[in-house]
């Protein structure tokens, strides 16, 4: 890195370490117990657990910021390493009272905002959340900011000894499965100090932050597992109290009231639970429909159901188009189940290859695959002609156009099928406890969850 690049890095990189007490505060027990979304999601996922969130655009941005911080930290350590070498090279500078030592101290003082004090504080505060309170005084002594900064200024800070002490403390507090990582971190720090390598030393510090975060995650995940039954049993009462508290503090429910009156204020209908189910189904089958704020905790799941229903409609449209194409080619009756399944499998592969950008339109590749499978079943060796492709595409477009009667017919059939399933399941779980419902739909696979401070999708993630 050039001199200009080093200067820019020291000026622009974050002053605070990426992992600190505040960034990990969402893992505190009090935050977990009072996290509305987490408490709600526990009803749907059997093995929710926290993990670092390194995915997507936000994860990439965080990595970039982390790298900049640790690069700046390495430059600061390099400053003190060069300072130590300068002091060691001149015997007259070893005496702290000598004029030469004072001139060296003044000329070598860093001209940039220092990150080391806040780093020392961050490590100290996170460690104190992981060890018994009886050990806090010792931790405070080891991470005395003024003392450690003075030791760095005079080139006498025993960094290797400090890492060795940290290693022993963590080995007595963390899960045994973390022992190899802690041991490797201590060994790496010793090598860095011996080689006077600032970047290797910062690598050890980065490993330390990683270990502290992992330990905090381990504790939080253990607490979730331990409290799961209690949290599930109290989930309904908890959410009711949360909503009542929000209303008491001024949260307006006028939109929800209008939604309720519009959908349920029908004196001739007594079964309001049935009406609720039907209105939710109506929104699931309508891709552009929105859901009221009262269902905010389930918006992601409901939007996923909308997407799943679109996919069901799309596959149904493909099936109708496949059958229509066969009939135009002279096929009598319905296609064989094996051929139908093979055609749907190939169309599914095309949709999967397109990913989330698939628009559920009359995709040329899908049309071609339908015609190709129809030709194959009818033993037509020729390549699909433009006329057949055009007729198939128009029929397919009609099945996908929400303004057509054909689209409404397909949607109505699927609505009836979905409603039958919903009513059967609602009746089956009506008297079940939250835990029994969870076990019915999620027998035990790991789930996923994202959270960071007040922002979802940040530094930490629940899985």
CSV table of C-alpha atoms in Angstrom, one decimal:
chain,number,residue,atom,x,y,z
A,1,UNK,CA,0.0,0.0,0.0
A,2,UNK,CA,1.4,3.4,-1.0
A,3,UNK,CA,1.8,6.3,1.5
A,4,UNK,CA,-1.3,8.0,0.2
A,5,UNK,CA,-3.2,4.7,0.4
A,6,UNK,CA,-2.1,4.2,4.0
A,7,UNK,CA,-3.2,7.7,4.9
A,8,UNK,CA,-6.6,7.3,3.3
A,9,UNK,CA,-7.1,3.9,5.0
A,10,UNK,CA,-6.2,5.4,8.4
A,11,UNK,CA,-8.6,8.3,7.9
A,12,UNK,CA,-11.6,6.5,6.4
A,13,UNK,CA,-11.7,3.1,8.1
A,14,UNK,CA,-14.0,2.6,11.0
A,15,UNK,CA,-12.7,3.7,14.4
A,16,UNK,CA,-14.5,0.9,16.2
A,17,UNK,CA,-14.0,-2.9,15.7
A,18,UNK,CA,-16.6,-4.8,13.7
A,19,UNK,CA,-17.4,-7.0,16.7
A,20,UNK,CA,-18.1,-5.3,20.0
A,21,UNK,CA,-20.6,-5.4,22.9
A,22,UNK,CA,-23.2,-3.4,21.1
A,23,UNK,CA,-23.0,-5.4,17.8
A,24,UNK,CA,-23.5,-8.6,19.9
A,25,UNK,CA,-26.2,-7.1,22.2
A,26,UNK,CA,-28.9,-8.9,20.3
A,27,UNK,CA,-27.5,-12.1,21.6
A,28,UNK,CA,-28.2,-11.1,25.2
A,29,UNK,CA,-30.8,-13.1,27.0
A,30,UNK,CA,-33.1,-10.2,27.6
A,31,UNK,CA,-33.1,-9.2,23.9
A,32,UNK,CA,-33.8,-12.8,22.9
A,33,UNK,CA,-36.7,-13.2,25.3
A,34,UNK,CA,-38.3,-9.9,24.1
A,35,UNK,CA,-37.5,-10.3,20.4
A,36,UNK,CA,-41.0,-10.3,18.9
A,37,UNK,CA,-40.0,-11.7,15.5
A,38,UNK,CA,-37.8,-14.4,17.0
A,39,UNK,CA,-40.6,-15.4,19.4
A,40,UNK,CA,-43.0,-15.7,16.5
A,41,UNK,CA,-40.6,-17.5,14.2
A,42,UNK,CA,-39.9,-20.1,16.9
A,43,UNK,CA,-43.5,-21.4,16.1
A,44,UNK,CA,-42.4,-22.3,12.6
A,45,UNK,CA,-38.8,-23.5,12.8
A,46,UNK,CA,-37.6,-26.3,15.0
A,47,UNK,CA,-33.9,-25.5,15.2
A,48,UNK,CA,-33.5,-21.8,15.0
A,49,UNK,CA,-29.9,-20.7,15.8
A,50,UNK,CA,-27.8,-17.6,15.4
A,51,UNK,CA,-24.9,-17.5,12.9
A,52,UNK,CA,-22.7,-14.8,11.4
A,53,UNK,CA,-24.4,-13.3,8.3
A,54,UNK,CA,-21.9,-13.1,5.4
A,55,UNK,CA,-24.3,-13.5,2.5
A,56,UNK,CA,-25.6,-11.1,-0.1
A,57,UNK,CA,-24.8,-7.5,-0.7
A,58,UNK,CA,-24.9,-6.5,2.9
A,59,UNK,CA,-22.5,-9.3,3.8
A,60,UNK,CA,-20.1,-8.2,1.0
A,61,UNK,CA,-20.2,-4.6,2.3
A,62,UNK,CA,-19.5,-5.8,5.8
A,63,UNK,CA,-16.5,-7.8,4.7
A,64,UNK,CA,-15.1,-4.8,2.9
A,65,UNK,CA,-15.5,-2.6,6.0
A,66,UNK,CA,-14.0,-5.3,8.2
A,67,UNK,CA,-11.0,-5.6,5.9
A,68,UNK,CA,-10.5,-1.8,5.9
A,69,UNK,CA,-10.6,-1.7,9.7
A,70,UNK,CA,-8.1,-4.4,10.2
A,71,UNK,CA,-5.8,-3.0,7.6
A,72,UNK,CA,-5.8,0.4,9.4
A,73,UNK,CA,-5.2,-1.5,12.7
A,74,UNK,CA,-2.2,-3.2,11.1
A,75,UNK,CA,-0.8,0.2,10.1
A,76,UNK,CA,-1.2,1.4,13.7
A,77,UNK,CA,0.7,-1.6,15.0
A,78,UNK,CA,3.3,-1.2,12.4
A,79,UNK,CA,3.8,2.3,13.7
A,80,UNK,CA,4.5,1.0,17.2
A,81,UNK,CA,6.7,-1.8,16.0
A,82,UNK,CA,8.9,0.7,14.1
A,83,UNK,CA,8.9,2.9,17.1
A,84,UNK,CA,10.1,0.0,19.3
A,85,UNK,CA,12.9,-0.7,16.9
A,86,UNK,CA,14.0,2.9,16.9
A,87,UNK,CA,14.0,2.9,20.7
A,88,UNK,CA,15.9,-0.4,20.9
A,89,UNK,CA,18.6,0.9,18.4
A,90,UNK,CA,19.6,3.8,20.7
A,91,UNK,CA,20.7,3.1,24.3
A,92,UNK,CA,20.2,6.7,25.2
A,93,UNK,CA,16.5,6.4,24.3
A,94,UNK,CA,15.9,3.5,26.7
A,95,UNK,CA,15.8,5.9,29.6
A,96,UNK,CA,12.3,7.4,29.7
A,97,UNK,CA,13.6,10.5,31.4
A,98,UNK,CA,16.3,11.3,28.8
A,99,UNK,CA,15.8,14.2,26.3
A,100,UNK,CA,16.4,11.8,23.4
A,101,UNK,CA,13.6,9.5,24.6
A,102,UNK,CA,11.2,12.5,25.0
A,103,UNK,CA,12.1,13.8,21.5
A,104,UNK,CA,11.5,10.3,20.1
A,105,UNK,CA,8.2,10.1,21.8
A,106,UNK,CA,7.1,13.5,20.6
A,107,UNK,CA,8.2,12.9,17.0
A,108,UNK,CA,6.8,9.4,16.8
A,109,UNK,CA,3.4,10.1,18.3
A,110,UNK,CA,0.7,9.0,15.8
A,111,UNK,CA,-0.9,11.8,13.7
A,112,UNK,CA,-4.1,9.8,13.1
A,113,UNK,CA,-7.2,8.8,15.1
A,114,UNK,CA,-6.2,5.7,17.1
A,115,UNK,CA,-8.2,2.5,17.0
A,116,UNK,CA,-6.2,0.6,19.6
A,117,UNK,CA,-8.0,2.1,22.7
A,118,UNK,CA,-11.5,1.3,21.4
A,119,UNK,CA,-10.2,-2.2,20.3
A,120,UNK,CA,-8.9,-2.9,23.9
A,121,UNK,CA,-12.2,-1.7,25.4
A,122,UNK,CA,-14.3,-3.8,22.9
A,123,UNK,CA,-12.3,-7.0,23.7
A,124,UNK,CA,-12.6,-6.3,27.4
A,125,UNK,CA,-16.3,-5.7,27.4
A,126,UNK,CA,-17.1,-8.7,25.2
A,127,UNK,CA,-15.0,-11.1,27.3
A,128,UNK,CA,-16.8,-9.8,30.5
A,129,UNK,CA,-20.1,-11.0,29.0
A,130,UNK,CA,-18.7,-14.5,28.6
A,131,UNK,CA,-17.0,-15.1,31.9
A,132,UNK,CA,-18.3,-15.1,35.6
A,133,UNK,CA,-18.5,-11.8,37.3
A,134,UNK,CA,-15.8,-13.0,39.8
A,135,UNK,CA,-13.3,-12.7,37.0
A,136,UNK,CA,-14.2,-9.2,35.9
A,137,UNK,CA,-11.6,-7.4,38.1
A,138,UNK,CA,-8.8,-9.5,36.5
A,139,UNK,CA,-10.1,-8.8,33.1
A,140,UNK,CA,-10.3,-5.1,33.8
A,141,UNK,CA,-6.6,-5.2,35.0
A,142,UNK,CA,-5.4,-7.0,31.9
A,143,UNK,CA,-7.3,-4.6,29.6
A,144,UNK,CA,-6.4,-1.3,31.4
A,145,UNK,CA,-6.5,1.0,28.3
A,146,UNK,CA,-4.2,3.7,29.7
A,147,UNK,CA,-1.6,1.2,30.9
A,148,UNK,CA,-1.6,-0.8,27.7
A,149,UNK,CA,-1.2,2.3,25.6
A,150,UNK,CA,1.7,3.5,27.7
A,151,UNK,CA,3.3,0.1,27.3
A,152,UNK,CA,2.9,0.4,23.6
A,153,UNK,CA,4.4,3.9,23.6
A,154,UNK,CA,7.4,2.7,25.5
A,155,UNK,CA,7.8,-0.5,23.5
A,156,UNK,CA,7.3,-2.8,26.5
A,157,UNK,CA,3.8,-4.2,25.9
A,158,UNK,CA,3.9,-8.0,26.3
A,159,UNK,CA,1.4,-8.8,23.6
A,160,UNK,CA,2.3,-12.5,23.4
A,161,UNK,CA,1.8,-12.8,27.2
A,162,UNK,CA,-1.6,-11.1,26.9
A,163,UNK,CA,-2.7,-13.5,24.2
A,164,UNK,CA,-1.5,-16.4,26.3
A,165,UNK,CA,-3.6,-15.2,29.3
A,166,UNK,CA,-6.6,-14.7,27.0
A,167,UNK,CA,-6.2,-18.2,25.7
A,168,UNK,CA,-6.2,-19.7,29.1
A,169,UNK,CA,-9.2,-17.7,30.1
A,170,UNK,CA,-11.2,-18.7,27.0
A,171,UNK,CA,-10.2,-22.4,27.2
A,172,UNK,CA,-11.8,-22.4,30.6
A,173,UNK,CA,-15.0,-20.8,29.4
A,174,UNK,CA,-15.7,-21.9,25.8
A,175,UNK,CA,-17.0,-25.1,24.4
A,176,UNK,CA,-14.3,-27.9,24.0
A,177,UNK,CA,-15.0,-27.9,20.3
A,178,UNK,CA,-13.5,-24.3,20.2
A,179,UNK,CA,-10.3,-25.3,21.9
A,180,UNK,CA,-8.2,-25.9,18.7
A,181,UNK,CA,-9.2,-22.5,17.3
A,182,UNK,CA,-8.1,-20.8,20.6
A,183,UNK,CA,-4.9,-22.7,20.7
A,184,UNK,CA,-4.1,-21.8,17.1
A,185,UNK,CA,-4.8,-18.2,17.8
A,186,UNK,CA,-2.3,-18.0,20.7
A,187,UNK,CA,0.4,-19.8,18.7
A,188,UNK,CA,-0.2,-17.4,15.8
A,189,UNK,CA,0.2,-14.4,18.1
A,190,UNK,CA,3.5,-15.7,19.4
A,191,UNK,CA,4.8,-16.1,15.9
A,192,UNK,CA,3.7,-12.6,15.0
A,193,UNK,CA,5.4,-11.0,18.0
A,194,UNK,CA,8.6,-13.0,17.3
A,195,UNK,CA,8.6,-11.9,13.7
A,196,UNK,CA,7.4,-8.3,14.6
A,197,UNK,CA,4.9,-8.7,11.8
A,198,UNK,CA,2.0,-6.2,12.2
A,199,UNK,CA,-0.3,-7.9,9.7
A,200,UNK,CA,0.2,-11.4,11.2
A,201,UNK,CA,-0.5,-9.9,14.7
A,202,UNK,CA,-3.7,-8.2,13.4
A,203,UNK,CA,-4.6,-11.6,11.9
A,204,UNK,CA,-4.4,-13.0,15.5
A,205,UNK,CA,-6.6,-10.2,16.8
A,206,UNK,CA,-9.1,-10.9,14.0
A,207,UNK,CA,-9.1,-14.5,15.0
A,208,UNK,CA,-9.7,-13.4,18.6
A,209,UNK,CA,-12.8,-11.4,17.6
A,210,UNK,CA,-14.0,-14.4,15.7
A,211,UNK,CA,-13.6,-16.6,18.7
A,212,UNK,CA,-15.4,-14.2,20.9
A,213,UNK,CA,-18.3,-13.9,18.5
A,214,UNK,CA,-18.5,-17.6,18.1
A,215,UNK,CA,-18.6,-18.1,21.9
A,216,UNK,CA,-21.4,-15.5,22.2
A,217,UNK,CA,-23.3,-17.3,19.5
A,218,UNK,CA,-22.8,-20.6,21.3
A,219,UNK,CA,-24.3,-19.1,24.5
A,220,UNK,CA,-27.2,-17.6,22.7
A,221,UNK,CA,-28.0,-20.8,20.8
A,222,UNK,CA,-27.9,-22.8,24.0
A,223,UNK,CA,-30.3,-20.3,25.7
A,224,UNK,CA,-32.7,-20.6,22.8
A,225,UNK,CA,-32.7,-24.4,23.0
A,226,UNK,CA,-33.0,-24.3,26.8
A,227,UNK,CA,-35.9,-21.9,26.7
A,228,UNK,CA,-37.7,-23.1,23.6
A,229,UNK,CA,-40.6,-24.9,25.4
A,230,UNK,CA,-41.2,-21.9,27.7
A,231,UNK,CA,-41.1,-19.5,24.8
A,232,UNK,CA,-43.5,-21.6,22.7
A,233,UNK,CA,-46.0,-22.0,25.5
A,234,UNK,CA,-46.1,-18.3,26.2
A,235,UNK,CA,-45.9,-17.2,22.5
A,236,UNK,CA,-49.6,-16.3,22.1
A,237,UNK,CA,-49.9,-14.3,25.3
A,238,UNK,CA,-46.5,-12.6,24.6
A,239,UNK,CA,-47.6,-11.4,21.2
A,240,UNK,CA,-51.0,-10.3,22.5
A,241,UNK,CA,-49.3,-8.2,25.2
A,242,UNK,CA,-46.8,-6.8,22.6
A,243,UNK,CA,-49.7,-5.6,20.4
A,244,UNK,CA,-51.6,-4.2,23.4
A,245,UNK,CA,-48.5,-2.3,24.5
A,246,UNK,CA,-48.0,-0.8,21.0
A,247,UNK,CA,-51.7,0.3,20.9
A,248,UNK,CA,-51.3,1.9,24.4
A,249,UNK,CA,-48.3,3.9,23.1
A,250,UNK,CA,-50.2,5.3,20.2
A,251,UNK,CA,-49.9,2.6,17.4
A,252,UNK,CA,-52.8,3.2,15.1
A,253,UNK,CA,-54.9,0.2,14.1
A,254,UNK,CA,-57.3,2.1,11.9
A,255,UNK,CA,-56.0,0.3,8.7
A,256,UNK,CA,-56.4,-3.1,10.4
A,257,UNK,CA,-59.9,-2.1,11.6
A,258,UNK,CA,-61.0,-1.2,8.1
A,259,UNK,CA,-59.5,-4.4,6.8
A,260,UNK,CA,-61.4,-6.4,9.4
A,261,UNK,CA,-64.7,-4.6,8.7
A,262,UNK,CA,-64.4,-5.0,5.0
A,263,UNK,CA,-63.7,-8.7,5.2
A,264,UNK,CA,-65.6,-9.8,8.3
A,265,UNK,CA,-68.5,-7.5,8.9
A,266,UNK,CA,-71.1,-9.8,7.4
A,267,UNK,CA,-73.9,-10.6,9.8
A,268,UNK,CA,-75.1,-13.4,7.6
A,269,UNK,CA,-71.7,-15.2,8.1
A,270,UNK,CA,-71.2,-16.5,11.6
A,271,UNK,CA,-68.0,-18.5,11.1
A,272,UNK,CA,-65.5,-15.7,11.1
A,273,UNK,CA,-62.5,-18.1,11.3
A,274,UNK,CA,-63.7,-19.6,8.0
A,275,UNK,CA,-64.0,-16.1,6.6
A,276,UNK,CA,-60.5,-15.3,7.8
A,277,UNK,CA,-59.0,-18.4,6.1
A,278,UNK,CA,-60.8,-17.5,2.8
A,279,UNK,CA,-59.6,-13.9,2.8
A,280,UNK,CA,-56.0,-15.1,3.4
A,281,UNK,CA,-56.4,-17.6,0.6
A,282,UNK,CA,-57.7,-14.8,-1.7
A,283,UNK,CA,-54.5,-12.8,-1.1
A,284,UNK,CA,-52.3,-15.8,-1.6
A,285,UNK,CA,-53.8,-16.6,-5.0
A,286,UNK,CA,-53.5,-12.9,-6.1
A,287,UNK,CA,-49.8,-12.1,-6.8
A,288,UNK,CA,-50.2,-8.3,-6.3
A,289,UNK,CA,-52.2,-8.5,-3.1
A,290,UNK,CA,-50.8,-7.1,0.1
A,291,UNK,CA,-51.3,-8.2,3.6
A,292,UNK,CA,-52.4,-6.1,6.6
A,293,UNK,CA,-49.8,-4.9,9.1
A,294,UNK,CA,-51.4,-7.2,11.7
A,295,UNK,CA,-49.9,-10.1,9.8
A,296,UNK,CA,-46.4,-8.4,9.6
A,297,UNK,CA,-44.7,-11.2,11.4
A,298,UNK,CA,-45.8,-13.6,8.7
A,299,UNK,CA,-45.3,-11.3,5.6
A,300,UNK,CA,-42.3,-13.3,4.4
A,301,UNK,CA,-44.0,-16.6,4.7
A,302,UNK,CA,-47.2,-15.3,3.1
A,303,UNK,CA,-45.2,-13.7,0.2
A,304,UNK,CA,-43.5,-17.1,-0.3
A,305,UNK,CA,-46.9,-18.8,-0.4
A,306,UNK,CA,-47.9,-16.3,-3.1
A,307,UNK,CA,-44.8,-17.2,-5.0
A,308,UNK,CA,-45.5,-20.9,-4.6
A,309,UNK,CA,-49.1,-20.5,-5.8
A,310,UNK,CA,-47.8,-18.6,-8.9
A,311,UNK,CA,-45.5,-21.5,-9.6
A,312,UNK,CA,-48.5,-23.9,-9.1
A,313,UNK,CA,-50.5,-21.9,-11.6
A,314,UNK,CA,-47.6,-21.8,-14.0
A,315,UNK,CA,-47.2,-25.6,-13.9
A,316,UNK,CA,-51.0,-26.0,-14.3
A,317,UNK,CA,-50.9,-23.7,-17.4
A,318,UNK,CA,-48.0,-25.8,-18.7
A,319,UNK,CA,-50.0,-29.0,-18.2
A,320,UNK,CA,-53.1,-27.6,-20.0
A,321,UNK,CA,-50.9,-26.3,-22.8
A,322,UNK,CA,-49.1,-29.7,-23.1
A,323,UNK,CA,-52.5,-31.5,-23.3
A,324,UNK,CA,-53.8,-29.0,-25.9
A,325,UNK,CA,-50.7,-29.3,-28.0
A,326,UNK,CA,-51.0,-33.1,-28.0
A,327,UNK,CA,-54.7,-32.9,-29.0
A,328,UNK,CA,-53.9,-30.6,-31.9
A,329,UNK,CA,-51.3,-33.2,-33.0
A,330,UNK,CA,-54.0,-35.9,-33.1
A,331,UNK,CA,-53.4,-37.5,-29.6
A,332,UNK,CA,-56.6,-38.9,-28.0
A,333,UNK,CA,-57.3,-38.4,-24.3
A,334,UNK,CA,-54.9,-37.3,-21.6
A,335,UNK,CA,-51.1,-37.7,-21.8
A,336,UNK,CA,-49.5,-40.7,-20.0
A,337,UNK,CA,-48.5,-39.8,-16.4
A,338,UNK,CA,-44.9,-40.6,-17.1
A,339,UNK,CA,-44.7,-38.2,-20.1
A,340,UNK,CA,-46.5,-35.5,-18.2
A,341,UNK,CA,-44.1,-35.8,-15.3
A,342,UNK,CA,-41.1,-35.8,-17.5
A,343,UNK,CA,-42.4,-32.6,-19.2
A,344,UNK,CA,-43.0,-30.9,-15.9
A,345,UNK,CA,-39.6,-31.9,-14.7
A,346,UNK,CA,-37.9,-30.4,-17.7
A,347,UNK,CA,-39.9,-27.2,-17.3
A,348,UNK,CA,-38.9,-27.0,-13.6
A,349,UNK,CA,-35.3,-27.2,-14.7
A,350,UNK,CA,-35.8,-24.3,-17.0
A,351,UNK,CA,-37.5,-22.2,-14.3
A,352,UNK,CA,-34.7,-23.2,-11.8
A,353,UNK,CA,-32.0,-22.1,-14.3
A,354,UNK,CA,-33.7,-18.7,-14.6
A,355,UNK,CA,-33.6,-18.3,-10.8
A,356,UNK,CA,-35.5,-15.5,-9.0
A,357,UNK,CA,-35.7,-13.5,-12.2
A,358,UNK,CA,-38.1,-15.8,-13.8
A,359,UNK,CA,-41.2,-13.8,-14.9
A,360,UNK,CA,-43.7,-16.6,-15.2
A,361,UNK,CA,-44.5,-15.5,-18.7
A,362,UNK,CA,-44.8,-17.6,-21.9
A,363,UNK,CA,-41.1,-18.2,-21.9
A,364,UNK,CA,-39.9,-19.3,-25.4
A,365,UNK,CA,-37.8,-22.1,-23.8
A,366,UNK,CA,-40.8,-23.5,-22.0
A,367,UNK,CA,-43.0,-23.3,-25.1
A,368,UNK,CA,-40.3,-25.2,-27.1
A,369,UNK,CA,-40.0,-27.8,-24.4
A,370,UNK,CA,-43.7,-28.4,-24.3
A,371,UNK,CA,-43.8,-28.8,-28.1
A,372,UNK,CA,-40.7,-31.0,-28.1
A,373,UNK,CA,-42.2,-33.4,-25.5
A,374,UNK,CA,-45.5,-33.5,-27.5
A,375,UNK,CA,-43.7,-34.3,-30.7
A,376,UNK,CA,-41.7,-37.0,-28.9
A,377,UNK,CA,-44.9,-38.6,-27.5
A,378,UNK,CA,-46.6,-38.5,-30.9
A,379,UNK,CA,-43.5,-40.0,-32.6
A,380,UNK,CA,-43.0,-37.0,-34.8
A,381,UNK,CA,-39.3,-36.9,-35.9
A,382,UNK,CA,-39.4,-33.5,-37.6
A,383,UNK,CA,-38.4,-30.3,-35.8
A,384,UNK,CA,-41.2,-28.2,-34.4
A,385,UNK,CA,-42.6,-25.8,-37.0
A,386,UNK,CA,-43.4,-22.2,-36.5
A,387,UNK,CA,-47.1,-22.7,-36.8
A,388,UNK,CA,-47.2,-25.3,-34.0
A,389,UNK,CA,-44.9,-23.1,-31.8
A,390,UNK,CA,-47.1,-20.1,-32.5
A,391,UNK,CA,-50.4,-21.8,-31.6
A,392,UNK,CA,-48.8,-23.3,-28.5
A,393,UNK,CA,-47.5,-20.0,-27.4
A,394,UNK,CA,-50.8,-18.2,-27.8
A,395,UNK,CA,-52.6,-20.9,-25.8
A,396,UNK,CA,-50.0,-20.7,-23.1
A,397,UNK,CA,-50.3,-16.9,-23.0
A,398,UNK,CA,-54.0,-17.1,-22.6
A,399,UNK,CA,-53.6,-19.5,-19.6
A,400,UNK,CA,-51.2,-16.9,-18.0
A,401,UNK,CA,-53.1,-13.7,-18.7
A,402,UNK,CA,-55.1,-12.8,-15.6
A,403,UNK,CA,-57.6,-10.9,-17.8
A,404,UNK,CA,-58.8,-14.1,-19.6
A,405,UNK,CA,-61.5,-16.5,-18.6
A,406,UNK,CA,-59.1,-19.4,-19.0
A,407,UNK,CA,-56.8,-17.9,-16.3
A,408,UNK,CA,-59.8,-17.4,-14.0
A,409,UNK,CA,-60.8,-21.0,-14.6
A,410,UNK,CA,-57.3,-22.3,-13.6
A,411,UNK,CA,-57.2,-20.0,-10.6
A,412,UNK,CA,-60.6,-21.1,-9.4
A,413,UNK,CA,-59.6,-24.8,-9.6
A,414,UNK,CA,-56.4,-24.2,-7.7
A,415,UNK,CA,-58.3,-22.0,-5.2
A,416,UNK,CA,-60.7,-24.8,-4.4
A,417,UNK,CA,-57.8,-27.3,-4.0
A,418,UNK,CA,-55.9,-24.9,-1.7
A,419,UNK,CA,-59.0,-24.1,0.3
A,420,UNK,CA,-59.7,-27.8,0.9
A,421,UNK,CA,-56.2,-28.3,2.2
A,422,UNK,CA,-56.3,-25.2,4.4
A,423,UNK,CA,-59.6,-26.2,5.9
A,424,UNK,CA,-58.5,-29.8,6.6
A,425,UNK,CA,-55.2,-28.6,8.2
A,426,UNK,CA,-57.0,-25.9,10.3
A,427,UNK,CA,-59.4,-28.4,11.7
A,428,UNK,CA,-56.5,-30.8,12.4
A,429,UNK,CA,-54.5,-28.3,14.4
A,430,UNK,CA,-57.3,-26.3,16.0
A,431,UNK,CA,-56.9,-27.8,19.5
A,432,UNK,CA,-53.1,-28.4,19.3
A,433,UNK,CA,-50.5,-26.5,21.4
A,434,UNK,CA,-47.9,-24.4,19.6
A,435,UNK,CA,-45.3,-27.2,20.2
A,436,UNK,CA,-47.6,-29.8,18.7
A,437,UNK,CA,-48.2,-27.7,15.6
A,438,UNK,CA,-44.5,-27.0,15.2
A,439,UNK,CA,-43.7,-30.8,15.4
A,440,UNK,CA,-46.4,-31.5,12.8
A,441,UNK,CA,-44.9,-29.2,10.2
A,442,UNK,CA,-41.2,-29.1,11.1
A,443,UNK,CA,-40.1,-32.4,12.6
A,444,UNK,CA,-36.6,-31.2,13.4
A,445,UNK,CA,-34.6,-29.8,10.6
A,446,UNK,CA,-32.4,-26.7,11.2
A,447,UNK,CA,-34.1,-23.4,10.4
A,448,UNK,CA,-32.7,-20.0,9.4
A,449,UNK,CA,-33.1,-16.5,10.9
A,450,UNK,CA,-31.4,-13.1,10.3
A,451,UNK,CA,-31.0,-10.3,12.8
A,452,UNK,CA,-28.6,-7.5,13.7
A,453,UNK,CA,-29.4,-4.9,16.3
A,454,UNK,CA,-32.7,-3.4,15.2
A,455,UNK,CA,-32.0,-4.4,11.6
A,456,UNK,CA,-32.7,-7.7,10.0
A,457,UNK,CA,-30.2,-9.1,7.6
A,458,UNK,CA,-27.1,-7.5,9.3
A,459,UNK,CA,-24.0,-8.8,11.1
A,460,UNK,CA,-25.8,-11.8,12.7
A,461,UNK,CA,-28.2,-14.3,11.4
A,462,UNK,CA,-30.6,-16.7,13.0
A,463,UNK,CA,-30.6,-20.1,11.3
